């Protein structure tokens, strides 16, 4: 059994399966089965009690054939280089699936932002930004938010590097607040993208989303906005969870009220009264029509996959399903929308933000949303056509589309020297 694969091993396995289907040459496989660059930094931060603490951070670039490395920065206690490498590889495939001109990168700092003051987080961010400053740039490597980071952190990031460079670097980081050159529609873009994919899948399956029962694991940026947009499509959100616990209400949870509640409760859902409590380990097994894992990696594995049977499984998180769970889900007739397609709404609007920043010309929210819908519907259709043509599931199909685009670009550019 492959139950205990690390994220990087899981990403590699998914890559090899799609590479096999594409008949990709051995030499080229070796190139993509490794990263391009990995940077590890150790740096001190002054804590509020006057002490110095040394933190470790990473920035990894997996591939830059199609454009600058693109990908978020994660602040979490369990960040590892292995995980950041996997997340960077998934970013390469994501950008290629939606056909935006970026490669893949990712960053992370080992820290627990829930146990740090705002001042400590600001100092950590500014120092980490300085440490990786040589790698970052609008044409080289463009960070964004991820688990444990947000628009405010991106504003500090831009400010720090702009001060170093002596000019405002508008396109250096995405996911910034709108007031500092961010894009309208970026905050909810990943969740909106999840819902666009779910709507396309429902159409494909001839399923009515009105009244469909949806379950969302994770209530951070991706989970909460996915729930919000699915509810707007008519789905009934019957269960949600986060690190603090899980809630269930078969009549549907009022997502707007829960978002308000969480924002006043340290971003935690525990204690919300208009739902019953549920063991958070059970969330993925709640019977439903649409399931959105929107937390972290390795949640759906061979041991629990036999009990996870939604009609549609849309991966809001990166890497929530272990490779050994995929055949089980497929045998159970679950329609999978893989992470490299389902959660690309965020990076797609990051691309729009980068374009707007370079031009200094900002779009309306309606424009952003309409363009996002176009990009995602098109990507969904290309991936589902590939799945049908090659008789593979949507993950293999999405990876085939992505790898093929990256490899074609690589071949056109050639090898130098
Ligand atoms: N961290 C997000 C992701 O995993 C967004 C990346 C970006 O916008 O660059 O897709």
mmCIF file of C-alpha atoms in Angstrom, residues 254-397:
data_model
loop_
_atom_site.group_PDB
_atom_site.id
_atom_site.type_symbol
_atom_site.label_atom_id
_atom_site.label_comp_id
_atom_site.label_asym_id
_atom_site.label_seq_id
_atom_site.Cartn_x
_atom_site.Cartn_y
_atom_site.Cartn_z
ATOM 1 C CA UNK A 254 -26.582 29.784 6.575
ATOM 2 C CA UNK A 255 -23.100 30.387 5.117
ATOM 3 C CA UNK A 256 -23.341 34.155 5.242
ATOM 4 C CA UNK A 257 -24.126 33.979 8.963
ATOM 5 C CA UNK A 258 -21.344 31.446 9.544
ATOM 6 C CA UNK A 259 -18.785 33.625 7.721
ATOM 7 C CA UNK A 260 -19.821 36.596 9.869
ATOM 8 C CA UNK A 261 -19.606 34.442 12.984
ATOM 9 C CA UNK A 262 -16.157 33.061 12.124
ATOM 10 C CA UNK A 263 -14.786 36.522 11.341
ATOM 11 C CA UNK A 264 -15.655 37.571 14.890
ATOM 12 C CA UNK A 265 -14.465 34.308 16.438
ATOM 13 C CA UNK A 266 -10.750 34.217 15.476
ATOM 14 C CA UNK A 267 -11.731 32.647 12.138
ATOM 15 C CA UNK A 268 -13.082 29.543 13.876
ATOM 16 C CA UNK A 269 -16.513 28.000 13.359
ATOM 17 C CA UNK A 270 -16.817 26.333 16.765
ATOM 18 C CA UNK A 271 -19.713 27.592 18.871
ATOM 19 C CA UNK A 272 -21.946 28.546 15.914
ATOM 20 C CA UNK A 273 -25.435 27.858 17.202
ATOM 21 C CA UNK A 274 -27.555 27.231 14.123
ATOM 22 C CA UNK A 275 -26.056 23.777 13.503
ATOM 23 C CA UNK A 276 -25.231 20.618 15.435
ATOM 24 C CA UNK A 277 -21.715 19.530 16.286
ATOM 25 C CA UNK A 278 -20.072 16.678 14.465
ATOM 26 C CA UNK A 279 -16.745 14.954 14.970
ATOM 27 C CA UNK A 280 -14.480 16.691 12.453
ATOM 28 C CA UNK A 281 -12.966 13.340 11.435
ATOM 29 C CA UNK A 282 -16.400 12.361 10.093
ATOM 30 C CA UNK A 283 -16.898 15.324 7.795
ATOM 31 C CA UNK A 284 -15.708 13.643 4.585
ATOM 32 C CA UNK A 285 -17.995 10.669 5.131
ATOM 33 C CA UNK A 286 -21.231 12.642 5.476
ATOM 34 C CA UNK A 287 -23.549 11.472 2.713
ATOM 35 C CA UNK A 288 -23.823 14.223 0.118
ATOM 36 C CA UNK A 289 -23.965 15.105 -3.574
ATOM 37 C CA UNK A 290 -21.026 17.504 -3.690
ATOM 38 C CA UNK A 291 -17.938 17.235 -1.494
ATOM 39 C CA UNK A 292 -15.273 19.945 -1.366
ATOM 40 C CA UNK A 293 -12.143 19.093 0.617
ATOM 41 C CA UNK A 294 -10.667 22.570 1.108
ATOM 42 C CA UNK A 295 -8.158 22.025 3.904
ATOM 43 C CA UNK A 296 -4.770 20.354 3.461
ATOM 44 C CA UNK A 297 -3.111 17.343 1.809
ATOM 45 C CA UNK A 298 -3.711 13.634 2.297
ATOM 46 C CA UNK A 299 -7.269 13.736 3.696
ATOM 47 C CA UNK A 300 -8.804 11.102 1.415
ATOM 48 C CA UNK A 301 -6.805 7.883 1.553
ATOM 49 C CA UNK A 302 -7.305 4.189 0.810
ATOM 50 C CA UNK A 303 -8.545 3.677 4.390
ATOM 51 C CA UNK A 304 -11.466 6.143 4.253
ATOM 52 C CA UNK A 305 -12.053 6.389 0.483
ATOM 53 C CA UNK A 306 -14.478 3.404 0.390
ATOM 54 C CA UNK A 307 -16.856 5.429 2.604
ATOM 55 C CA UNK A 308 -16.572 8.678 0.611
ATOM 56 C CA UNK A 309 -19.209 8.601 -2.127
ATOM 57 C CA UNK A 310 -20.365 12.030 -3.268
ATOM 58 C CA UNK A 311 -21.547 12.390 -6.860
ATOM 59 C CA UNK A 312 -19.011 15.184 -7.382
ATOM 60 C CA UNK A 313 -15.735 15.607 -5.503
ATOM 61 C CA UNK A 314 -14.165 19.023 -6.152
ATOM 62 C CA UNK A 315 -10.685 19.425 -4.674
ATOM 63 C CA UNK A 316 -10.480 22.954 -3.287
ATOM 64 C CA UNK A 317 -7.289 22.089 -1.395
ATOM 65 C CA UNK A 318 -4.008 21.111 -3.014
ATOM 66 C CA UNK A 319 -3.337 17.383 -2.833
ATOM 67 C CA UNK A 320 -6.251 16.344 -0.574
ATOM 68 C CA UNK A 321 -6.453 12.870 -2.138
ATOM 69 C CA UNK A 322 -3.668 10.295 -1.853
ATOM 70 C CA UNK A 323 -2.897 8.434 -5.105
ATOM 71 C CA UNK A 324 -4.109 5.109 -3.693
ATOM 72 C CA UNK A 325 -7.580 6.566 -3.080
ATOM 73 C CA UNK A 326 -8.131 7.579 -6.711
ATOM 74 C CA UNK A 327 -8.990 4.102 -8.073
ATOM 75 C CA UNK A 328 -11.369 3.529 -5.141
ATOM 76 C CA UNK A 329 -13.223 6.777 -5.822
ATOM 77 C CA UNK A 330 -13.377 5.974 -9.494
ATOM 78 C CA UNK A 331 -14.734 2.464 -8.853
ATOM 79 C CA UNK A 332 -17.442 4.034 -6.684
ATOM 80 C CA UNK A 333 -18.542 6.306 -9.518
ATOM 81 C CA UNK A 334 -17.362 9.535 -7.890
ATOM 82 C CA UNK A 335 -16.880 12.300 -10.454
ATOM 83 C CA UNK A 336 -13.538 13.828 -9.463
ATOM 84 C CA UNK A 337 -12.573 17.415 -10.273
ATOM 85 C CA UNK A 338 -8.862 17.370 -9.379
ATOM 86 C CA UNK A 339 -7.079 20.169 -7.522
ATOM 87 C CA UNK A 340 -5.051 21.185 -10.571
ATOM 88 C CA UNK A 341 -8.353 22.148 -12.197
ATOM 89 C CA UNK A 342 -10.818 22.786 -9.346
ATOM 90 C CA UNK A 343 -8.752 25.273 -7.346
ATOM 91 C CA UNK A 344 -7.207 27.245 -10.209
ATOM 92 C CA UNK A 345 -9.617 30.171 -9.807
ATOM 93 C CA UNK A 346 -7.184 31.790 -7.367
ATOM 94 C CA UNK A 347 -4.127 31.639 -9.563
ATOM 95 C CA UNK A 348 -6.172 32.640 -12.608
ATOM 96 C CA UNK A 349 -7.272 35.872 -10.937
ATOM 97 C CA UNK A 350 -3.676 36.252 -9.708
ATOM 98 C CA UNK A 351 -2.741 36.268 -13.387
ATOM 99 C CA UNK A 352 -5.368 38.973 -13.988
ATOM 100 C CA UNK A 353 -3.926 40.913 -11.051
ATOM 101 C CA UNK A 354 -0.410 40.654 -12.519
ATOM 102 C CA UNK A 355 -1.672 41.860 -15.911
ATOM 103 C CA UNK A 356 -3.521 44.782 -14.311
ATOM 104 C CA UNK A 357 -0.465 45.681 -12.204
ATOM 105 C CA UNK A 358 1.851 45.693 -15.231
ATOM 106 C CA UNK A 359 -0.564 47.897 -17.158
ATOM 107 C CA UNK A 360 -1.646 50.075 -14.247
ATOM 108 C CA UNK A 361 -5.152 49.593 -15.597
ATOM 109 C CA UNK A 362 -7.689 48.019 -13.251
ATOM 110 C CA UNK A 363 -10.770 46.048 -14.262
ATOM 111 C CA UNK A 364 -14.246 45.976 -12.779
ATOM 112 C CA UNK A 365 -15.242 43.020 -10.639
ATOM 113 C CA UNK A 366 -17.761 41.995 -13.297
ATOM 114 C CA UNK A 367 -14.949 41.885 -15.892
ATOM 115 C CA UNK A 368 -12.744 39.784 -13.619
ATOM 116 C CA UNK A 369 -15.543 37.332 -12.871
ATOM 117 C CA UNK A 370 -16.613 37.010 -16.505
ATOM 118 C CA UNK A 371 -13.037 36.334 -17.635
ATOM 119 C CA UNK A 372 -12.538 33.840 -14.803
ATOM 120 C CA UNK A 373 -15.665 31.962 -15.861
ATOM 121 C CA UNK A 374 -14.431 31.825 -19.463
ATOM 122 C CA UNK A 375 -11.026 30.472 -18.479
ATOM 123 C CA UNK A 376 -12.400 27.842 -16.108
ATOM 124 C CA UNK A 377 -15.236 26.611 -18.301
ATOM 125 C CA UNK A 378 -12.781 26.236 -21.155
ATOM 126 C CA UNK A 379 -10.262 24.367 -18.974
ATOM 127 C CA UNK A 380 -12.980 22.067 -17.632
ATOM 128 C CA UNK A 381 -14.162 21.262 -21.150
ATOM 129 C CA UNK A 382 -10.637 20.541 -22.443
ATOM 130 C CA UNK A 383 -9.937 18.253 -19.475
ATOM 131 C CA UNK A 384 -13.245 16.372 -19.668
ATOM 132 C CA UNK A 385 -12.815 15.884 -23.447
ATOM 133 C CA UNK A 386 -9.312 14.483 -22.775
ATOM 134 C CA UNK A 387 -10.711 12.163 -20.086
ATOM 135 C CA UNK A 388 -13.286 10.797 -22.503
ATOM 136 C CA UNK A 389 -10.871 10.457 -25.388
ATOM 137 C CA UNK A 390 -8.260 8.550 -23.378
ATOM 138 C CA UNK A 391 -10.644 6.733 -21.006
ATOM 139 C CA UNK A 392 -8.942 8.148 -17.930
ATOM 140 C CA UNK A 393 -10.222 9.970 -14.856
ATOM 141 C CA UNK A 394 -10.200 13.760 -14.651
ATOM 142 C CA UNK A 395 -6.952 13.873 -12.618
ATOM 143 C CA UNK A 396 -4.988 11.910 -15.173
ATOM 144 C CA UNK A 397 -6.614 13.950 -17.955
#
